[in-house]
Amino acid sequence: MKKSRIIVTLVAVLQTVGLLASVVYAKEDDSLPPVPQVEKCAAAYLYNIENDRVLFELDSHETVYPASTVKLMTAIVAFDEFEGALDTQITVTRDMLKEVAGNKIGFYEGEIVTVRQMLYCMLVNSANDAAIILAHATAGDTASFVRMMNEKAAWIGAYSTYYMNPTGLHDDLMVTTAADTALIARYAYSIPDFIDITSTSKYVMDATNRSDYRSIYNRNCLISKFYSVDYYYSKAIGMNAGATTQGGYALCAVAEDRERGLTYLAVVLGAESEEGKLYNYINGTNMLEWAFGAYDYAKVLSSSSVICELPVKLSSTLDYVTLVPKNDITVYLPTSVNLKTDIKYSYNTYSDSLNAPVEAGAEAGTITVLHGDKILGTCPLITTSSITRSEFLYFLEEVKAFASGRFFIGSVISAVVLSVVYVLFRARQREKKLRRMSMRR
């Protein structure tokens, strides 16, 4: 029987492994495969959503031009303002249209559209006229809307981001970072409908008072093959892509593997185009594919694994009980981790033995799973069996306990002292009696 607080390596017993655990940046973990191939861009960022883990960074805190990723914040502010009212109607005005430049759908003065339609047009097709219309509908004018954008960025924590317009058209003063863009994208991801909209490969906008229906295709080539078949990525589920001459090509992409429960966010900013290759898509896909291959969930502790035995007293049927983990521990780990050799275990029991009766499932200790010096998870150790108590053994134990108790010992000592006093007293009395008798003679 091992004593409590024994640190042991249970690799031979525990081969396979619930709590989510920390992982370090890919570039800092020697057990990982090489980092993803990222080139010809100004900044990049890769993040796992379920486990709140940054897996890869490239100059992620350097300021760069945001390009079309600005529309993520435009959508966020509009969603905030029109929450639960996306079917609110907007009448397109001349003031709105005269601000439009760059990519556009081509709305008409006096055309009646809805907030929902403009969100689809802006997020699916990166339409600048839809962004301007949303800005006016939300704040009354573009300048006021931009102030709301900057306030929201600060509230989210994107302190290195500053907006000058809601479209992403270049302005020397409008900057962001890959890390900030990821923060903003994570906020957008949490908004109901956002991913559904940005995952739409083709949006059919209903006819309006000034136009027949419009077929609008997603400009994010990870989502749609309409503009290019070279970059389609089946795991991609949304966000946006675009470019400016000064800012280069940008991508903010979310991809998922539902069966494995893994969702990743990739940001690429300031990417180049070379020989017809767009490195925002190439780098984004490389990072996402690397993440899906380099990380996965692994069961590092099984609830069916016997960890140790504890002696059981006061039972005539069993003199020990086995302890097992209360639950499995499954963690997010690099796939290169060898579960047999790299995972270690430490356990302790609350006592060296148990007294019957013992109930199955009673907590009797804890076990901790470690990878190097990192704690992956901790869970209680519980008993596997119910063990009844022998009333005879219990009676003997009670007698023994009583006999060794202070009260019993004190009572015995008191009785002995009283007995000695009594004997001495009686002896003294007899002595006096004998003296009186001897004097009478």
Tab-separated table of C-alpha atoms in Angstrom:
chain	number	residue	atom	x	y	z
A	1	MET	CA	0.000	0.000	0.000
A	2	LYS	CA	1.505	3.281	-1.094
A	3	LYS	CA	1.385	6.203	1.296
A	4	SER	CA	-0.641	9.318	0.544
A	5	ARG	CA	0.878	12.136	-1.498
A	6	ILE	CA	2.900	9.814	-3.680
A	7	ILE	CA	3.934	11.164	-7.062
A	8	VAL	CA	3.846	8.423	-9.614
A	9	THR	CA	4.146	7.949	-13.308
A	10	LEU	CA	1.080	6.050	-14.439
A	11	VAL	CA	1.867	5.959	-18.112
A	12	ALA	CA	1.710	2.169	-18.224
A	13	VAL	CA	-1.783	2.206	-16.733
A	14	LEU	CA	-3.192	5.397	-18.241
A	15	GLN	CA	-2.867	5.258	-21.981
A	16	THR	CA	-5.587	7.547	-23.090
A	17	VAL	CA	-7.334	10.790	-21.624
A	18	GLY	CA	-12.156	16.439	-19.756
A	19	LEU	CA	-10.787	19.732	-18.618
A	20	LEU	CA	-9.348	22.154	-21.163
A	21	ALA	CA	-5.716	23.017	-20.658
A	22	SER	CA	-3.207	25.659	-21.584
A	23	VAL	CA	-1.007	25.364	-24.615
A	24	VAL	CA	1.774	27.707	-25.533
A	25	TYR	CA	2.455	29.522	-28.764
A	26	ALA	CA	3.525	27.150	-31.479
A	27	LYS	CA	6.890	28.794	-31.802
A	28	GLU	CA	7.642	28.114	-28.119
A	29	ASP	CA	6.717	24.425	-27.976
A	30	ASP	CA	9.489	22.049	-28.956
A	31	SER	CA	7.042	19.141	-29.231
A	32	LEU	CA	5.157	20.805	-32.094
A	33	PRO	CA	5.746	20.330	-35.795
A	34	PRO	CA	7.227	23.312	-37.658
A	35	VAL	CA	5.135	26.471	-37.575
A	36	PRO	CA	2.784	27.141	-40.515
A	37	GLN	CA	4.246	28.538	-43.696
A	38	VAL	CA	3.435	32.238	-43.711
A	39	GLU	CA	5.129	34.571	-46.160
A	40	LYS	CA	4.719	37.723	-48.212
A	41	CYS	CA	2.493	39.507	-45.698
A	42	ALA	CA	2.864	42.215	-43.068
A	43	ALA	CA	1.173	40.446	-40.158
A	44	ALA	CA	-0.670	37.270	-39.239
A	45	TYR	CA	-2.525	35.791	-36.279
A	46	LEU	CA	-3.984	32.349	-35.562
A	47	TYR	CA	-6.370	31.650	-32.695
A	48	ASN	CA	-8.399	28.704	-31.387
A	49	ILE	CA	-11.834	29.845	-30.247
A	50	GLU	CA	-12.931	26.961	-27.986
A	51	ASN	CA	-9.776	27.006	-25.898
A	52	ASP	CA	-8.958	30.740	-26.066
A	53	ARG	CA	-5.461	29.990	-27.364
A	54	VAL	CA	-3.180	31.961	-29.650
A	55	LEU	CA	-1.287	29.396	-31.711
A	56	PHE	CA	0.769	31.571	-34.030
A	57	GLU	CA	1.677	35.240	-34.440
A	58	LEU	CA	3.672	37.192	-36.989
A	59	ASP	CA	4.233	40.881	-36.159
A	60	SER	CA	0.713	40.821	-34.749
A	61	HIS	CA	1.131	44.069	-32.779
A	62	GLU	CA	2.655	46.094	-35.610
A	63	THR	CA	0.320	48.744	-37.031
A	64	VAL	CA	-0.828	48.121	-40.598
A	65	TYR	CA	-3.632	49.314	-42.855
A	66	PRO	CA	-6.867	47.378	-42.245
A	67	ALA	CA	-8.364	47.338	-45.768
A	68	SER	CA	-11.759	45.616	-45.890
A	69	THR	CA	-11.522	44.230	-42.356
A	70	VAL	CA	-12.930	47.634	-41.371
A	71	LYS	CA	-16.328	46.285	-42.402
A	72	LEU	CA	-16.244	43.898	-39.444
A	73	MET	CA	-16.535	46.886	-37.124
A	74	THR	CA	-19.103	48.552	-39.387
A	75	ALA	CA	-21.243	45.445	-39.023
A	76	ILE	CA	-20.701	45.259	-35.256
A	77	VAL	CA	-21.905	48.837	-34.698
A	78	ALA	CA	-24.919	48.286	-36.975
A	79	PHE	CA	-25.811	45.032	-35.230
A	80	ASP	CA	-25.585	46.812	-31.859
A	81	GLU	CA	-27.901	49.611	-33.004
A	82	PHE	CA	-30.483	47.431	-34.769
A	83	GLU	CA	-30.424	44.388	-32.487
A	84	GLY	CA	-33.716	42.554	-32.942
A	85	ALA	CA	-34.747	44.995	-35.691
A	86	LEU	CA	-32.736	43.973	-38.742
A	87	ASP	CA	-35.779	44.340	-40.983
A	88	THR	CA	-35.915	48.081	-40.316
A	89	GLN	CA	-36.373	49.914	-43.613
A	90	ILE	CA	-33.917	52.507	-44.920
A	91	THR	CA	-34.577	54.959	-47.737
A	92	VAL	CA	-31.422	55.543	-49.772
A	93	THR	CA	-30.626	59.261	-50.125
A	94	ARG	CA	-28.448	61.343	-52.420
A	95	ASP	CA	-26.192	62.258	-49.474
A	96	MET	CA	-25.503	58.570	-48.915
A	97	LEU	CA	-24.713	57.812	-52.533
A	98	LYS	CA	-22.420	60.774	-53.146
A	99	GLU	CA	-19.993	59.398	-50.559
A	100	VAL	CA	-19.672	56.012	-52.268
A	101	ALA	CA	-16.408	55.010	-53.939
A	102	GLY	CA	-14.893	51.673	-54.829
A	103	ASN	CA	-16.776	48.390	-54.938
A	104	LYS	CA	-20.545	48.837	-54.867
A	105	ILE	CA	-23.879	47.161	-55.593
A	106	GLY	CA	-25.399	50.211	-57.259
A	107	PHE	CA	-28.353	51.329	-55.177
A	108	TYR	CA	-30.646	54.125	-56.324
A	109	GLU	CA	-31.779	57.324	-54.678
A	110	GLY	CA	-35.171	56.686	-53.120
A	111	GLU	CA	-34.690	52.924	-53.067
A	112	ILE	CA	-36.103	51.294	-49.942
A	113	VAL	CA	-33.866	48.611	-48.443
A	114	THR	CA	-33.510	46.963	-45.031
A	115	VAL	CA	-30.711	46.799	-42.505
A	116	ARG	CA	-30.501	43.039	-43.034
A	117	GLN	CA	-30.115	43.456	-46.788
A	118	MET	CA	-27.340	46.009	-46.328
A	119	LEU	CA	-25.507	43.748	-43.906
A	120	TYR	CA	-25.627	40.933	-46.455
A	121	CYS	CA	-24.461	43.199	-49.270
A	122	MET	CA	-21.602	44.607	-47.201
A	123	LEU	CA	-20.403	41.380	-45.575
A	124	VAL	CA	-20.963	39.056	-48.542
A	125	ASN	CA	-19.870	41.298	-51.408
A	126	SER	CA	-17.838	43.903	-49.473
A	127	ALA	CA	-20.079	46.588	-50.953
A	128	ASN	CA	-19.021	50.097	-49.950
A	129	ASP	CA	-22.395	51.653	-50.761
A	130	ALA	CA	-24.056	49.244	-48.311
A	131	ALA	CA	-21.529	50.286	-45.623
A	132	ILE	CA	-22.275	53.993	-46.182
A	133	ILE	CA	-26.040	53.391	-46.097
A	134	LEU	CA	-25.682	51.514	-42.804
A	135	ALA	CA	-23.551	54.294	-41.347
A	136	HIS	CA	-26.181	56.951	-42.138
A	137	ALA	CA	-29.038	54.755	-40.946
A	138	THR	CA	-27.253	54.056	-37.660
A	139	ALA	CA	-25.760	57.442	-36.735
A	140	GLY	CA	-27.259	60.013	-39.113
A	141	ASP	CA	-23.995	60.667	-40.922
A	142	THR	CA	-20.683	58.978	-41.595
A	143	ALA	CA	-18.576	61.086	-39.224
A	144	SER	CA	-20.802	60.244	-36.255
A	145	PHE	CA	-20.771	56.597	-37.222
A	146	VAL	CA	-16.961	56.538	-37.370
A	147	ARG	CA	-16.872	57.943	-33.829
A	148	MET	CA	-19.080	55.046	-32.757
A	149	MET	CA	-16.699	52.638	-34.496
A	150	ASN	CA	-13.688	53.990	-32.611
A	151	GLU	CA	-15.544	53.952	-29.301
A	152	LYS	CA	-16.536	50.320	-29.879
A	153	ALA	CA	-12.992	49.360	-30.812
A	154	ALA	CA	-11.719	50.841	-27.538
A	155	TRP	CA	-14.478	49.080	-25.606
A	156	ILE	CA	-13.513	45.750	-27.158
A	157	GLY	CA	-9.865	46.376	-26.302
A	158	ALA	CA	-8.529	47.077	-29.793
A	159	TYR	CA	-6.465	50.026	-28.583
A	160	SER	CA	-4.151	50.146	-31.604
A	161	THR	CA	-7.031	50.476	-34.061
A	162	TYR	CA	-8.273	53.793	-35.429
A	163	TYR	CA	-10.968	54.194	-38.080
A	164	MET	CA	-11.518	56.993	-40.564
A	165	ASN	CA	-14.369	55.510	-42.611
A	166	PRO	CA	-16.771	52.531	-42.538
A	167	THR	CA	-15.658	50.983	-45.836
A	168	GLY	CA	-11.936	50.265	-45.524
A	169	LEU	CA	-10.924	52.554	-48.396
A	170	HIS	CA	-7.385	53.698	-47.708
A	171	ASP	CA	-6.635	56.553	-45.360
A	172	ASP	CA	-3.117	57.081	-44.009
A	173	LEU	CA	-4.535	57.651	-40.512
A	174	MET	CA	-6.623	54.467	-40.456
A	175	VAL	CA	-4.611	51.648	-38.871
A	176	THR	CA	-4.991	48.420	-36.950
A	177	THR	CA	-2.987	45.352	-35.940
A	178	ALA	CA	-3.501	41.669	-36.589
A	179	ALA	CA	-4.073	41.119	-32.855
A	180	ASP	CA	-6.681	43.902	-32.748
A	181	THR	CA	-8.389	42.552	-35.850
A	182	ALA	CA	-8.607	39.149	-34.196
A	183	LEU	CA	-10.196	40.725	-31.089
A	184	ILE	CA	-12.754	42.494	-33.264
A	185	ALA	CA	-13.423	39.322	-35.249
A	186	ARG	CA	-13.933	37.344	-32.064
A	187	TYR	CA	-16.532	39.875	-30.951
A	188	ALA	CA	-18.228	39.678	-34.339
A	189	TYR	CA	-18.212	35.880	-34.144
A	190	SER	CA	-20.277	36.085	-30.943
A	191	ILE	CA	-23.071	38.034	-32.666
A	192	PRO	CA	-26.056	35.922	-33.743
A	193	ASP	CA	-26.443	35.875	-37.560
A	194	PHE	CA	-22.922	37.178	-38.227
A	195	ILE	CA	-21.389	33.876	-39.284
A	196	ASP	CA	-24.554	32.867	-41.142
A	197	ILE	CA	-24.311	36.040	-43.216
A	198	THR	CA	-20.590	35.844	-43.926
A	199	SER	CA	-20.790	32.130	-44.811
A	200	THR	CA	-23.302	32.813	-47.592
A	201	SER	CA	-21.726	32.068	-50.960
A	202	LYS	CA	-24.595	33.634	-52.933
A	203	TYR	CA	-27.164	36.069	-51.575
A	204	VAL	CA	-30.295	36.822	-53.542
A	205	MET	CA	-31.606	40.240	-52.546
A	206	ASP	CA	-35.343	40.573	-53.056
A	207	ALA	CA	-36.690	43.111	-55.495
A	208	THR	CA	-37.168	46.632	-54.153
A	209	ASN	CA	-39.234	49.595	-55.265
A	210	ARG	CA	-36.398	50.610	-57.642
A	211	SER	CA	-34.800	47.331	-58.669
A	212	ASP	CA	-35.467	43.739	-59.632
A	213	TYR	CA	-33.872	41.023	-57.477
A	214	ARG	CA	-30.090	41.029	-57.284
A	215	SER	CA	-27.740	38.029	-57.159
A	216	ILE	CA	-24.821	38.918	-54.922
A	217	TYR	CA	-21.757	36.662	-54.661
A	218	ASN	CA	-19.293	36.382	-51.826
A	219	ARG	CA	-15.966	38.060	-52.586
A	220	ASN	CA	-14.234	35.884	-49.987
A	221	CYS	CA	-12.718	33.186	-52.186
A	222	LEU	CA	-12.477	30.773	-49.248
A	223	ILE	CA	-16.293	30.765	-49.195
A	224	SER	CA	-17.294	31.168	-52.856
A	225	LYS	CA	-15.855	29.955	-56.164
A	226	PHE	CA	-17.541	32.748	-58.138
A	227	TYR	CA	-14.498	35.038	-58.387
A	228	SER	CA	-11.857	32.296	-58.197
A	229	VAL	CA	-11.838	28.540	-57.816
A	230	ASP	CA	-8.232	28.444	-56.603
A	231	TYR	CA	-8.743	29.327	-52.957
A	232	TYR	CA	-12.002	27.646	-51.928
A	233	TYR	CA	-11.631	26.044	-48.495
A	234	SER	CA	-14.323	23.620	-47.394
A	235	LYS	CA	-13.796	24.196	-43.665
A	236	ALA	CA	-14.226	27.996	-43.921
A	237	ILE	CA	-17.468	29.292	-42.426
A	238	GLY	CA	-17.215	33.056	-42.685
A	239	MET	CA	-15.704	36.555	-42.144
A	240	ASN	CA	-14.323	38.647	-45.024
A	241	ALA	CA	-11.545	39.413	-47.488
A	242	GLY	CA	-10.458	42.345	-49.623
A	243	ALA	CA	-7.638	44.635	-50.639
A	244	THR	CA	-6.436	48.198	-51.156
A	245	THR	CA	-3.425	49.356	-53.103
A	246	GLN	CA	-1.693	50.704	-49.989
A	247	GLY	CA	-2.881	48.093	-47.496
A	248	GLY	CA	-2.415	45.010	-49.633
A	249	TYR	CA	-4.610	41.957	-49.413
A	250	ALA	CA	-6.421	41.155	-46.168
A	251	LEU	CA	-8.233	38.124	-44.855
A	252	CYS	CA	-10.146	37.384	-41.703
A	253	ALA	CA	-11.362	33.796	-41.797
A	254	VAL	CA	-13.090	31.371	-39.446
A	255	ALA	CA	-12.927	27.653	-40.145
A	256	GLU	CA	-14.276	24.714	-38.187
A	257	ASP	CA	-14.253	20.963	-37.846
A	258	ARG	CA	-17.577	20.207	-36.180
A	259	GLU	CA	-16.871	16.542	-35.537
A	260	ARG	CA	-13.758	17.387	-33.546
A	261	GLY	CA	-15.212	20.531	-31.968
A	262	LEU	CA	-12.443	22.812	-33.244
A	263	THR	CA	-12.877	26.339	-34.604
A	264	TYR	CA	-10.007	28.574	-35.697
A	265	LEU	CA	-9.697	32.241	-36.555
A	266	ALA	CA	-6.983	33.326	-39.000
A	267	VAL	CA	-6.026	36.926	-39.758
A	268	VAL	CA	-3.684	37.959	-42.564
A	269	LEU	CA	-2.946	41.627	-43.255
A	270	GLY	CA	-0.780	43.386	-45.815
A	271	ALA	CA	-0.426	40.327	-48.030
A	272	GLU	CA	1.084	40.472	-51.498
A	273	SER	CA	-0.052	39.313	-54.894
A	274	GLU	CA	2.684	37.647	-56.889
A	275	GLU	CA	2.414	35.864	-60.213
A	276	GLY	CA	-1.339	35.758	-59.846
A	277	LYS	CA	-1.171	34.238	-56.366
A	278	LEU	CA	-3.004	35.980	-53.531
A	279	TYR	CA	-1.060	35.418	-50.330
A	280	ASN	CA	-3.866	36.447	-48.017
A	281	TYR	CA	-5.674	33.244	-49.009
A	282	ILE	CA	-2.538	31.125	-49.265
A	283	ASN	CA	-1.291	32.133	-45.823
A	284	GLY	CA	-4.740	31.896	-44.265
A	285	THR	CA	-5.293	28.375	-45.579
A	286	ASN	CA	-1.781	27.314	-44.562
A	287	MET	CA	-2.363	28.485	-40.986
A	288	LEU	CA	-5.776	26.867	-40.710
A	289	GLU	CA	-4.659	23.547	-42.152
A	290	TRP	CA	-1.613	23.554	-39.899
A	291	ALA	CA	-3.810	24.157	-36.840
A	292	PHE	CA	-6.206	21.336	-37.705
A	293	GLY	CA	-3.269	18.987	-38.056
A	294	ALA	CA	-1.082	20.225	-35.201
A	295	TYR	CA	-3.696	20.266	-32.414
A	296	ASP	CA	-6.516	18.035	-31.256
A	297	TYR	CA	-8.332	16.869	-28.143
A	298	ALA	CA	-6.688	13.994	-26.288
A	299	LYS	CA	-8.028	11.967	-23.389
A	300	VAL	CA	-5.179	12.136	-20.899
A	301	LEU	CA	-7.051	10.519	-18.014
A	302	SER	CA	-9.774	7.881	-18.070
A	303	SER	CA	-12.399	7.402	-15.373
A	304	SER	CA	-11.992	3.651	-15.803
A	305	SER	CA	-8.302	3.652	-14.832
A	306	VAL	CA	-7.490	2.199	-11.395
A	307	ILE	CA	-5.111	4.615	-9.693
A	308	CYS	CA	-4.446	2.978	-6.316
A	309	GLU	CA	-5.882	0.910	-3.464
A	310	LEU	CA	-6.767	2.007	0.069
A	311	PRO	CA	-6.987	-0.355	3.060
A	312	VAL	CA	-10.465	-0.651	4.578
A	313	LYS	CA	-10.949	-1.375	8.278
A	314	LEU	CA	-13.979	-2.731	10.192
A	315	SER	CA	-15.161	-4.935	7.342
A	316	SER	CA	-15.241	-8.720	7.315
A	317	THR	CA	-15.758	-8.918	3.529
A	318	LEU	CA	-13.100	-6.703	1.923
A	319	ASP	CA	-9.965	-5.201	3.363
A	320	TYR	CA	-9.288	-2.700	0.523
A	321	VAL	CA	-11.069	-0.517	-2.046
A	322	THR	CA	-9.766	0.741	-5.416
A	323	LEU	CA	-9.789	4.409	-6.389
A	324	VAL	CA	-10.488	5.754	-9.905
A	325	PRO	CA	-10.806	9.276	-11.354
A	326	LYS	CA	-14.276	10.752	-10.946
A	327	ASN	CA	-14.289	11.861	-14.591
A	328	ASP	CA	-12.281	11.724	-17.780
A	329	ILE	CA	-9.891	14.574	-18.485
A	330	THR	CA	-9.690	15.546	-22.138
A	331	VAL	CA	-7.372	18.375	-23.114
A	332	TYR	CA	-6.454	20.396	-26.167
A	333	LEU	CA	-2.896	19.390	-26.998
A	334	PRO	CA	-0.399	19.297	-29.824
A	335	THR	CA	-0.877	16.090	-31.772
A	336	SER	CA	2.867	15.516	-31.488
A	337	VAL	CA	2.609	14.925	-27.732
A	338	ASN	CA	3.239	11.276	-26.900
A	339	LEU	CA	0.597	10.363	-24.323
A	340	LYS	CA	2.587	7.355	-23.134
A	341	THR	CA	5.801	9.223	-22.373
A	342	ASP	CA	5.037	12.947	-22.170
A	343	ILE	CA	2.062	12.873	-19.792
A	344	LYS	CA	2.740	12.432	-16.068
A	345	TYR	CA	0.428	12.025	-13.085
A	346	SER	CA	0.459	12.956	-9.419
A	347	TYR	CA	-2.110	11.784	-6.897
A	348	ASN	CA	-2.773	11.967	-3.185
A	349	THR	CA	-5.294	10.362	-0.850
A	350	TYR	CA	-7.016	12.137	2.012
A	351	SER	CA	-6.003	9.397	4.472
A	352	ASP	CA	-3.951	6.211	4.628
A	353	SER	CA	-7.043	4.015	5.098
A	354	LEU	CA	-10.841	4.073	5.258
A	355	ASN	CA	-13.258	2.743	7.866
A	356	ALA	CA	-16.288	0.733	6.733
A	357	PRO	CA	-18.975	1.425	5.767
A	358	VAL	CA	-17.670	2.790	2.436
A	359	GLU	CA	-20.018	4.094	-0.227
A	360	ALA	CA	-19.177	3.675	-3.913
A	361	GLY	CA	-18.347	7.059	-5.465
A	362	ALA	CA	-17.100	8.632	-2.241
A	363	GLU	CA	-14.246	11.081	-2.770
A	364	ALA	CA	-11.030	9.819	-1.216
A	365	GLY	CA	-8.267	11.828	-2.929
A	366	THR	CA	-7.249	13.833	-6.018
A	367	ILE	CA	-5.188	13.264	-9.145
A	368	THR	CA	-3.378	15.853	-11.276
A	369	VAL	CA	-2.325	15.449	-14.903
A	370	LEU	CA	0.846	17.210	-16.056
A	371	HIS	CA	2.616	17.873	-19.342
A	372	GLY	CA	6.075	19.031	-18.440
A	373	ASP	CA	5.574	21.676	-15.760
A	374	LYS	CA	2.059	22.538	-16.965
A	375	ILE	CA	-1.004	21.277	-15.109
A	376	LEU	CA	-3.502	19.936	-17.625
A	377	GLY	CA	-6.236	19.160	-15.144
A	378	THR	CA	-7.193	17.875	-11.701
A	379	CYS	CA	-10.101	15.729	-10.581
A	380	PRO	CA	-11.194	13.799	-7.457
A	381	LEU	CA	-10.430	10.142	-6.870
A	382	ILE	CA	-13.486	8.121	-5.888
A	383	THR	CA	-14.105	4.668	-4.459
A	384	THR	CA	-15.318	1.940	-6.802
A	385	SER	CA	-17.183	-0.276	-4.319
A	386	SER	CA	-19.597	-0.114	-1.423
A	387	ILE	CA	-18.279	-2.043	1.605
A	388	THR	CA	-20.445	-2.916	4.609
A	389	ARG	CA	-19.316	-2.715	8.215
A	390	SER	CA	-18.904	-5.705	10.551
A	391	GLU	CA	-20.837	-4.816	13.693
A	392	PHE	CA	-18.696	-7.175	15.770
A	393	LEU	CA	-15.462	-5.562	14.556
A	394	TYR	CA	-17.031	-2.178	15.092
A	395	PHE	CA	-17.953	-3.141	18.699
A	396	LEU	CA	-14.408	-4.303	19.366
A	397	GLU	CA	-13.071	-1.094	17.898
A	398	GLU	CA	-15.396	0.934	20.093
A	399	VAL	CA	-14.266	-0.977	23.147
A	400	LYS	CA	-10.673	-0.478	22.186
A	401	ALA	CA	-11.278	3.180	21.569
A	402	PHE	CA	-13.062	3.554	24.891
A	403	ALA	CA	-10.321	1.696	26.719
A	404	SER	CA	-7.688	3.938	25.219
A	405	GLY	CA	-9.666	7.096	25.805
A	406	ARG	CA	-8.756	9.725	28.388
A	407	PHE	CA	-11.974	9.274	30.314
A	408	PHE	CA	-11.419	5.559	30.742
A	409	ILE	CA	-7.777	5.977	31.672
A	410	GLY	CA	-8.655	8.780	34.063
A	411	SER	CA	-11.366	6.654	35.629
A	412	VAL	CA	-8.989	3.725	36.115
A	413	ILE	CA	-6.346	5.966	37.670
A	414	SER	CA	-8.952	7.512	39.934
A	415	ALA	CA	-10.198	4.084	40.970
A	416	VAL	CA	-6.671	2.903	41.717
A	417	VAL	CA	-5.937	6.016	43.756
A	418	LEU	CA	-9.179	5.646	45.677
A	419	SER	CA	-8.467	1.980	46.247
A	420	VAL	CA	-5.011	2.772	47.602
A	421	VAL	CA	-6.430	5.487	49.836
A	422	TYR	CA	-9.114	3.125	51.023
A	423	VAL	CA	-6.576	0.361	51.772
A	424	LEU	CA	-4.350	2.810	53.622
A	425	PHE	CA	-7.333	4.145	55.541
A	426	ARG	CA	-8.452	0.658	56.521
A	427	ALA	CA	-4.919	-0.260	57.506
A	428	ARG	CA	-4.741	2.845	59.666
A	429	GLN	CA	-8.023	1.968	61.294
A	430	ARG	CA	-6.868	-1.560	62.084
A	431	GLU	CA	-3.647	-0.228	63.519
A	432	LYS	CA	-5.538	2.084	65.874
A	433	LYS	CA	-7.823	-0.710	66.952
A	434	LEU	CA	-4.899	-2.986	67.761
A	435	ARG	CA	-3.287	-0.270	69.876
A	436	ARG	CA	-6.433	0.222	71.931
A	437	MET	CA	-6.738	-3.476	72.539
A	438	SER	CA	-3.138	-3.714	73.611
A	439	MET	CA	-3.560	-0.864	76.097
A	440	ARG	CA	-6.536	-2.566	77.772
A	441	ARG	CA	-4.495	-5.582	78.531
